[in-house]
Coordinates of C-alpha atoms in Angstrom, one line a residue:
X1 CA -5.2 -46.6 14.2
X2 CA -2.2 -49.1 13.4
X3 CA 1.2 -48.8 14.8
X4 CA 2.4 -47.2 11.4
X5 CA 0.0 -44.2 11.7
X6 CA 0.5 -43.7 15.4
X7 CA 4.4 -43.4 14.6
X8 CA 3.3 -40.6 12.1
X9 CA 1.0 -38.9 13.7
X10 CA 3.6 -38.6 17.1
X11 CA 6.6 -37.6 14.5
X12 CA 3.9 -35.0 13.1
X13 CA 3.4 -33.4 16.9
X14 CA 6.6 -34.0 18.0
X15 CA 8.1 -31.8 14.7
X16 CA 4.9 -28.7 15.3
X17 CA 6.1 -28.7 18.9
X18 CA 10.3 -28.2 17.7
X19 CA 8.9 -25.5 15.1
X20 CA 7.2 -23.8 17.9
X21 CA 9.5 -23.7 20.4
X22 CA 11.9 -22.5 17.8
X23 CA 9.6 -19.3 16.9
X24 CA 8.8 -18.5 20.5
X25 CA 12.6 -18.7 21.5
X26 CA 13.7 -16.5 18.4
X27 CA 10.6 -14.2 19.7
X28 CA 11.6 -13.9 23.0
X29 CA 15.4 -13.3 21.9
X30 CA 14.5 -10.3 20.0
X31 CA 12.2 -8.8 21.6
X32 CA 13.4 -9.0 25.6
X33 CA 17.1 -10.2 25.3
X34 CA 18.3 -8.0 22.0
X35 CA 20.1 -4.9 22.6
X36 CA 17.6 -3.2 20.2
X37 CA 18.6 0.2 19.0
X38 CA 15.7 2.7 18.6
X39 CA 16.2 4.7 16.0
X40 CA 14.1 8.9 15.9
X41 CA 12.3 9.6 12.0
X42 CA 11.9 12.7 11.2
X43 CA 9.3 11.2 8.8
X44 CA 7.0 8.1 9.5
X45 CA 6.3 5.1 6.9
X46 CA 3.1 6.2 6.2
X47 CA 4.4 9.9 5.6
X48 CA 3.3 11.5 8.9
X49 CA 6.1 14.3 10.2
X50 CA 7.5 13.7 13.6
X51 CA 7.9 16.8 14.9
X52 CA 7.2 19.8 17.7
X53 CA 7.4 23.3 18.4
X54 CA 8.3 24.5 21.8
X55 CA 8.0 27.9 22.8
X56 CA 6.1 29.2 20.3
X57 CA 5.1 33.4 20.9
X58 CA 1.6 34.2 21.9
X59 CA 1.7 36.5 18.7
X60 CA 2.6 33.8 16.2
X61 CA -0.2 31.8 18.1
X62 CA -2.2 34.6 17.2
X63 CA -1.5 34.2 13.1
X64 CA -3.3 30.5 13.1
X65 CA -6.5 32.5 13.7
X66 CA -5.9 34.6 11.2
X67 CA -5.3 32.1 8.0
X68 CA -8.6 30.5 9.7
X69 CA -9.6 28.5 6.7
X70 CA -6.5 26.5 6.8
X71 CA -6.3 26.4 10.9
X72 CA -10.0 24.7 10.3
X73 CA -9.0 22.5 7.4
X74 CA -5.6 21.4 9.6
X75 CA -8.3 19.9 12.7
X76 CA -8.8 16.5 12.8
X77 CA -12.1 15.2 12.6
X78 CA -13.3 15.2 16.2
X79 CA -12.5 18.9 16.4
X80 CA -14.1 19.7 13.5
X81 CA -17.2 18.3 14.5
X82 CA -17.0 19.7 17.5
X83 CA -16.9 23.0 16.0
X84 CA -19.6 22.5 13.1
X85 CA -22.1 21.6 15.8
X86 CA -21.0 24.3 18.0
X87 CA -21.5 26.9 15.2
X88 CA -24.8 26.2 14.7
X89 CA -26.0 25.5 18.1
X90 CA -24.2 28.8 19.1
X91 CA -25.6 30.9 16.5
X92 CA -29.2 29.5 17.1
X93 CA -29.2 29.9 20.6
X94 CA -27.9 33.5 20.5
X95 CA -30.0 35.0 17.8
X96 CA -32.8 33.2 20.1
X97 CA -31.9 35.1 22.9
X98 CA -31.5 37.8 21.1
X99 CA -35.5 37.6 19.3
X100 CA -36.4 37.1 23.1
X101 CA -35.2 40.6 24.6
X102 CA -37.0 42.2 21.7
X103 CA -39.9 40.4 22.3
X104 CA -39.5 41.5 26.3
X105 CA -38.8 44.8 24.9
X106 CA -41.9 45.3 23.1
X107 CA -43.9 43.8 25.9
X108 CA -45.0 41.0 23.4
X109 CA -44.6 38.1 26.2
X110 CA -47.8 36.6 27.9
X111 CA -46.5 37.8 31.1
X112 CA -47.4 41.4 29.9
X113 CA -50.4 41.0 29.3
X114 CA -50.7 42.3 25.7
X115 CA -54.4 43.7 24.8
X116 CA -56.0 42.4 21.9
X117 CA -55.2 45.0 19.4
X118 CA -51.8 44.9 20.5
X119 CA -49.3 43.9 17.4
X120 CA -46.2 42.1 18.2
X121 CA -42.8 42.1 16.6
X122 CA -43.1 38.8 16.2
X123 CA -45.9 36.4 16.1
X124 CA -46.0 33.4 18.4
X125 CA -43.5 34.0 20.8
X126 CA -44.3 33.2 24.6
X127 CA -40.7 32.3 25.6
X128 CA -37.2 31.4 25.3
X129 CA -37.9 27.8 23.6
X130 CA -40.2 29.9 20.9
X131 CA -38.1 32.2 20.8
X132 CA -34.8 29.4 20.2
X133 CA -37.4 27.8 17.3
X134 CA -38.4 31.0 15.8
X135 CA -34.0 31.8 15.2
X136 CA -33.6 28.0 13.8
X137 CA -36.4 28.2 11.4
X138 CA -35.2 31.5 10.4
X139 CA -31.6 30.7 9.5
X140 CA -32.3 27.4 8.8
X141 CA -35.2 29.0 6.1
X142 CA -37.6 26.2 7.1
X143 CA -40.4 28.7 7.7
X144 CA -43.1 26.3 9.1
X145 CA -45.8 29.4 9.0
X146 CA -46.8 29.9 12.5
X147 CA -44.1 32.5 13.3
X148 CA -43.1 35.3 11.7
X149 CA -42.1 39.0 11.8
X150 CA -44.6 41.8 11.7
X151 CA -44.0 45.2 10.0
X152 CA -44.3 46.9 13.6
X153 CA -40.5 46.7 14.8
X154 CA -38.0 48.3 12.5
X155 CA -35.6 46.6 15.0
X156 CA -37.1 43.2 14.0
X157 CA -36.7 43.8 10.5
X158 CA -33.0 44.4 10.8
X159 CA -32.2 41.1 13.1
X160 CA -34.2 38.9 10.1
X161 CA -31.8 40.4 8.2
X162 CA -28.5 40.2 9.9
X163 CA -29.5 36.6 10.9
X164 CA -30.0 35.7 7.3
X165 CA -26.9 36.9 6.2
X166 CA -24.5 35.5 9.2
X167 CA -26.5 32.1 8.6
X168 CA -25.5 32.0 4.8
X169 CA -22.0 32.9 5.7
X170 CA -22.0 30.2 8.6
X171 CA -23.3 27.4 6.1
X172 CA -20.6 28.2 3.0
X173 CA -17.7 28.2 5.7
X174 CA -18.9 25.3 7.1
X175 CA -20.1 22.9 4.7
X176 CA -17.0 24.1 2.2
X177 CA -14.6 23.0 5.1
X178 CA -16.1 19.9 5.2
X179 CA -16.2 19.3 1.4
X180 CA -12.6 20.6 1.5
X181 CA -11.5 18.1 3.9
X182 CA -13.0 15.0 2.6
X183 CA -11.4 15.8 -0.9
X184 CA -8.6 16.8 0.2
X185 CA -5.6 15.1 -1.9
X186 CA -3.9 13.6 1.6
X187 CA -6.4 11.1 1.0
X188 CA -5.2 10.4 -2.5
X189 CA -2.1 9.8 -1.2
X190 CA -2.9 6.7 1.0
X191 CA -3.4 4.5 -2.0
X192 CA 0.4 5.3 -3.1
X193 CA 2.8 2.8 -1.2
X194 CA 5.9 2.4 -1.2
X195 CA 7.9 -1.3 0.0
X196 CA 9.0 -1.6 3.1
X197 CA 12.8 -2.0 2.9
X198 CA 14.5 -0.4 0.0
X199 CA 17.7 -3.0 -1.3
X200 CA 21.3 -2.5 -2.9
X201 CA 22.1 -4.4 -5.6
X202 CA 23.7 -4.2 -9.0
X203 CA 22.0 -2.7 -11.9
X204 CA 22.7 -2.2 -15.8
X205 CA 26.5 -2.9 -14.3
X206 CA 25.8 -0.3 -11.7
X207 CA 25.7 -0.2 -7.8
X208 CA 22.3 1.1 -6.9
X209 CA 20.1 1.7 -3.8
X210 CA 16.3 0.6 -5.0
X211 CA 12.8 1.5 -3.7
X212 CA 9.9 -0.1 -5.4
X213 CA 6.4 2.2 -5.3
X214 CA 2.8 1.7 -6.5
X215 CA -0.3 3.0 -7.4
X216 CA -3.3 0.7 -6.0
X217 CA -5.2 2.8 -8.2
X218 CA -6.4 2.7 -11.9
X219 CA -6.5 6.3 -12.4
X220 CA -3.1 8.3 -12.7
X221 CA -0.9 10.9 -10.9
X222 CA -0.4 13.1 -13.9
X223 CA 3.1 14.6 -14.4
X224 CA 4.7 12.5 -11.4
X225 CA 8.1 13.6 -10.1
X226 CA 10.3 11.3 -7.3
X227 CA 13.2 12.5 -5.4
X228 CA 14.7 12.0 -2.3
X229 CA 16.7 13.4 0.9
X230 CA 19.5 12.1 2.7
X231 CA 19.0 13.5 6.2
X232 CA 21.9 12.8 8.7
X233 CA 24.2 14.5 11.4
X234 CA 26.6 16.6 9.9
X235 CA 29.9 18.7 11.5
X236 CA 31.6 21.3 9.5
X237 CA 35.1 22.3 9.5
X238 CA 34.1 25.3 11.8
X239 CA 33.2 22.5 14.2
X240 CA 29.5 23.5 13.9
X241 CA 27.0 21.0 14.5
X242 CA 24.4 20.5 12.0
X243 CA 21.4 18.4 12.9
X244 CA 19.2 16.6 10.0
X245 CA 21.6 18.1 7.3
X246 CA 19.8 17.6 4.3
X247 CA 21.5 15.7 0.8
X248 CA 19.9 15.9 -2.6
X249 CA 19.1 12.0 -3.3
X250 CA 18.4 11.6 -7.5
X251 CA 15.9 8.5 -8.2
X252 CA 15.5 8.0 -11.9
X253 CA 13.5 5.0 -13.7
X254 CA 14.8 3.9 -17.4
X255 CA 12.7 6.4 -18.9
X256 CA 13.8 9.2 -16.6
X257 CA 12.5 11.3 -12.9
X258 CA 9.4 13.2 -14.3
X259 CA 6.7 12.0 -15.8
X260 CA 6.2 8.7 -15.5
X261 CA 3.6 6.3 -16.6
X262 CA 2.4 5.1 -13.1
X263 CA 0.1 2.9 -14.4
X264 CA 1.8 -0.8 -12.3
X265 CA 4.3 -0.8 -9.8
X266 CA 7.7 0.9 -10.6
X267 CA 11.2 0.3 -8.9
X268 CA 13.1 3.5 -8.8
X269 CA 16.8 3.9 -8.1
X270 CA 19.6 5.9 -7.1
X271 CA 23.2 5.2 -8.7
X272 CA 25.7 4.7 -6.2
X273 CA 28.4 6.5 -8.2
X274 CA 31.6 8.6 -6.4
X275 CA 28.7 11.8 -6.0
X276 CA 27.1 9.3 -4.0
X277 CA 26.5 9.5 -0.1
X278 CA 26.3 6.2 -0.3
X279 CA 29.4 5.6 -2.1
X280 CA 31.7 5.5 1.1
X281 CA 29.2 2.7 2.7
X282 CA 30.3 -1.1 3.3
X283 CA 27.5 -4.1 3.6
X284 CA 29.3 -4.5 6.9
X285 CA 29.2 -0.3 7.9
X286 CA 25.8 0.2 6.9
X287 CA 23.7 -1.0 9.8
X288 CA 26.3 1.4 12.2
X289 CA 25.4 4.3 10.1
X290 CA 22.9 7.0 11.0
X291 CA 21.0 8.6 8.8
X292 CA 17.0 8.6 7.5
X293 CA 16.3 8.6 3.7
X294 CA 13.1 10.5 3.0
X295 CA 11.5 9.7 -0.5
X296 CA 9.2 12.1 -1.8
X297 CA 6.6 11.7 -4.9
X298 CA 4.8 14.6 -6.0
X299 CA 1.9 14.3 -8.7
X300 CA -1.0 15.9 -10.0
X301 CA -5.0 13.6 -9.3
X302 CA -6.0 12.7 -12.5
X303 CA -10.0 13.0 -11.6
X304 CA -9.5 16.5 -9.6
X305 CA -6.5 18.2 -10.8
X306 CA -5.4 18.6 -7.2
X307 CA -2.0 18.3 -6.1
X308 CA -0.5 15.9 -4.2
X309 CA 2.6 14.8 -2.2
X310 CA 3.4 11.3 -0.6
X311 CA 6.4 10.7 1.3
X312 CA 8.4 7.8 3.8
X313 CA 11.2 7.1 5.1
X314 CA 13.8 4.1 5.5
X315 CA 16.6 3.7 7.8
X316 CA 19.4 1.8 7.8
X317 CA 17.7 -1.2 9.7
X318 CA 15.5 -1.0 6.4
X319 CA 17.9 -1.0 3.5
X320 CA 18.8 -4.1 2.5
X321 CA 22.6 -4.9 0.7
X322 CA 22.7 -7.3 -1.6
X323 CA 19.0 -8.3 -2.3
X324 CA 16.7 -7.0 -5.3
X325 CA 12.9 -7.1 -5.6
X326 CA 10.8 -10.3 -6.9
X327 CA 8.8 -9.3 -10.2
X328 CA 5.4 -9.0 -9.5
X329 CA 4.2 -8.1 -12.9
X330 CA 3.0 -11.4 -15.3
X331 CA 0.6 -11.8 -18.3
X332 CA -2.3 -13.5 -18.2
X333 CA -3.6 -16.2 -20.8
X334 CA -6.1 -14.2 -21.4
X335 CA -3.6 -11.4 -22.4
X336 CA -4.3 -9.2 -19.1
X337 CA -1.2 -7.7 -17.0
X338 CA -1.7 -8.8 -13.3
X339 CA 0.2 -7.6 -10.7
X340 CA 0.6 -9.9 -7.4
X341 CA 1.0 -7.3 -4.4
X342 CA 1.8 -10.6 -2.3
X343 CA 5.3 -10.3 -3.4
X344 CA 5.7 -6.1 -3.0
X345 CA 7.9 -5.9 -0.7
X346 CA 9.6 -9.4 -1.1
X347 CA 13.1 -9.7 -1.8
X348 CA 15.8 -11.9 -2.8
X349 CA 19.3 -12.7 -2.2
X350 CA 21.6 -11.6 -5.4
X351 CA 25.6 -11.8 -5.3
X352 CA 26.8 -8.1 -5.2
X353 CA 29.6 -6.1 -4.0
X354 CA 30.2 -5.5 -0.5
X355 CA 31.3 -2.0 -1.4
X356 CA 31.1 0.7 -4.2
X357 CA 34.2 1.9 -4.2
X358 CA 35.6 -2.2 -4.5
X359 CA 33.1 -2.4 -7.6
X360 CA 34.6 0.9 -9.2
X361 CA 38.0 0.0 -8.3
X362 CA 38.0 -3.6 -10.2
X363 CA 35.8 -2.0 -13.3
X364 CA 39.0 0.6 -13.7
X365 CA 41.2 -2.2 -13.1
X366 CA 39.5 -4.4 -16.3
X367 CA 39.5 -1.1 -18.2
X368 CA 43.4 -1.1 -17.4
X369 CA 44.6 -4.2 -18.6
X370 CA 42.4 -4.2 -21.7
X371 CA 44.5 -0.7 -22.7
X372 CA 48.5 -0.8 -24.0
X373 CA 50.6 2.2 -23.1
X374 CA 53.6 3.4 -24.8
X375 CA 57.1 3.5 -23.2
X376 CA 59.1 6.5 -24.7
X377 CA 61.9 5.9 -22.6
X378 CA 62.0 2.2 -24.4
X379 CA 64.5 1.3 -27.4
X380 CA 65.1 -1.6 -29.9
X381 CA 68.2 -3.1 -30.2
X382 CA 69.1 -5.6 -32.5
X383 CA 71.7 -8.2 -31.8
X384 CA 73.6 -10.2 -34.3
X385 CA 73.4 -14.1 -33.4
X386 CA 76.9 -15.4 -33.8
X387 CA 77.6 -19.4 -34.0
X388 CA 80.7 -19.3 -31.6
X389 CA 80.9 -22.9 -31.4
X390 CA 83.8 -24.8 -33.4
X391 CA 83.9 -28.1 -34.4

């Protein structure tokens, strides 16, 4: 390598090693020398409520077990499982035990010695582990042949029965709680995103605070409605103290709140306007406020009719004054739409007012000056233009 190339390759190092440095100081400043400021959410990002109930009533415990279905459908999946197998192992075991003590009953065991014309309640059964077989092929209806119930023991008869029964009731609670809970809409919901910081910016001439949301999928949400809730700290004149106080938040698109054709990603946006929460708000003031903006979209599934909800949340750390979204929505050569999720949640810096109220207040100035008002107190007077000058 000449002397040329060694020169470049050490300014090459020499510039990695600045760049470094650089990111692992900003790191380290942020993340152990920053005064961070951890902030509660009622609601998560990905829509998950964060919230508990302390002393809860041993009779409103009691009312979970009896809407069952939806206590069952509520379990997370290890839980579930835990009591699908259990079901079934339970049931088996105890109808087993329960074909054994009429088999001891009726002296049908080995140990009794049975004589040969002696008929059994049931055939085949020497012991527990028969016995535990016999009550899984039974409810299970496998039926392999080798055991099966006589006509001697009326008592027999009625326990093939009740078992078959409880075993069809066992299977359709079970199996539809686990088809209920893998096609559950929540599910449907994890392919609706919303960006990660919503931004303030100017609008058709207006203030407004936008979110941009998208549906990774090509089937719809039929009859979509977005809204959204302020949710903040509140004292009234009474001096009462109102915790998560909640604020109606109006999104609308250009064509309107309900629905909409969520066919490629769509920015929705609020109007900062003097009804406004956020019409009071400065760039500078907004980071010290504290408040949690929950925005809700509620839709119908297009392939099962099913209704669902997806929600998030933004802070103020996460709202953004004075950027706007990059478009993410081009045309092809081929004359295909493509949408670039790269650039989501990207955002750029636009020139907008550090206030609403400023932006209102110079719109009503303009309006002002472009008007003429009358003066009734005003009168014309003419005077006469004398030449008092003499030659």
């Amino acid at each position: 390598m000449d002397a040329s190339g060694q020169n470049l390759f050490s300014m090459l190092i020499k510039f990695l090693t600045e760049r470094m440095f650089k990111h692992l100081r900003k790191w380290f400043s942020t993340h152990f020398f920053a005064p961070s400021r951890q902030r509660s959410r009622l609601v998560s990002k990905d829509g998950r409520c964060n919230i508990e109930f302390g002393n809860v009533d041993v009779q409103s415990r009691v009312i979970f077990f009896v809407d069952i279905w939806t206590t069952v459908l509520d379990l997370k999946w290890r839980y579930k499982m835990t009591v699908f197998i259990t079901a079934f192992l339970g049931s088996w075991f105890l109808f087993g035990l329960l074909w054994y003590v009429v088999a001891y009953v009726h002296k049908d065991l080995p140990e009794f010695h049975p004589s040969d014309n002696h008929t059994p309640c049931v055939e085949n059964i020497n012991g527990m582990t028969s016995a535990f077989l016999f009550s899984l092929e039974t409810q299970v209806t496998i039926g392999y042949g080798f055991r099966c119930v006589t006509e001697q023991c009326a008592t027999a008869i009625f326990l093939l029965i009740f078992q078959s029964i409880l075993g069809v009731i066992i299977n359709s609670f079970m199996c539809g709680a686990i088809l209920a809970k893998i096609s559950r809409p929540k599910k449907r919901a994890k392919t609706i995103t919303f960006s990660k910081n919503a931004v303030i910016s100017k609008r058709g001439g207006k203030l407004c605070l936008l979110i941009r949301v998208a549906n990774l999928r090509k089937s719809l949400l039929i009859g979509s409605h977005i809204y959204g809730k302020l949710l903040k700290t509140t004292v009234t004149p009474e001096g009462e103290t109102i915790i998560l106080d909640q604020t109606n938040i109006n999104f609308v698109v250009d064509a309107g709140n309900e629905n909409l054709f969520f066919i490629s990603p769509l920015t929705i946006y609020h109007v900062i306007d003097h009804n406004s929460p956020f019409f009071h708000m400065a760039a500078e003031t907004l980071p010290q406020q504290d408040f949690e903006l929950v925005v809700f979209l509620d839709g119908t599934v297009e392939s099962t009719s099913a209704t669902c909800q997806v929600r998030t949340s933004y802070v103020p750390e996460e709202v953004l004054w004075g950027y706007r979204f990059v478009p993410i929505v081009s045309k092809t050569k081929e004359g295909k739409y493509r949408v670039d999720f790269h650039n989501f949640s990207k955002t750029v810096e636009v020139e907008t007012p550090h206030c609403a109220m400023c932006l209102y207040n110079e719109r009503d100035a303009r309006t002002r000056m472009k008007k003429g008002y009358d003066n009734p107190n005003f009168i014309l007077s003419e005077v006469d233009e004398t030449d008092d000058t003499k030659m």
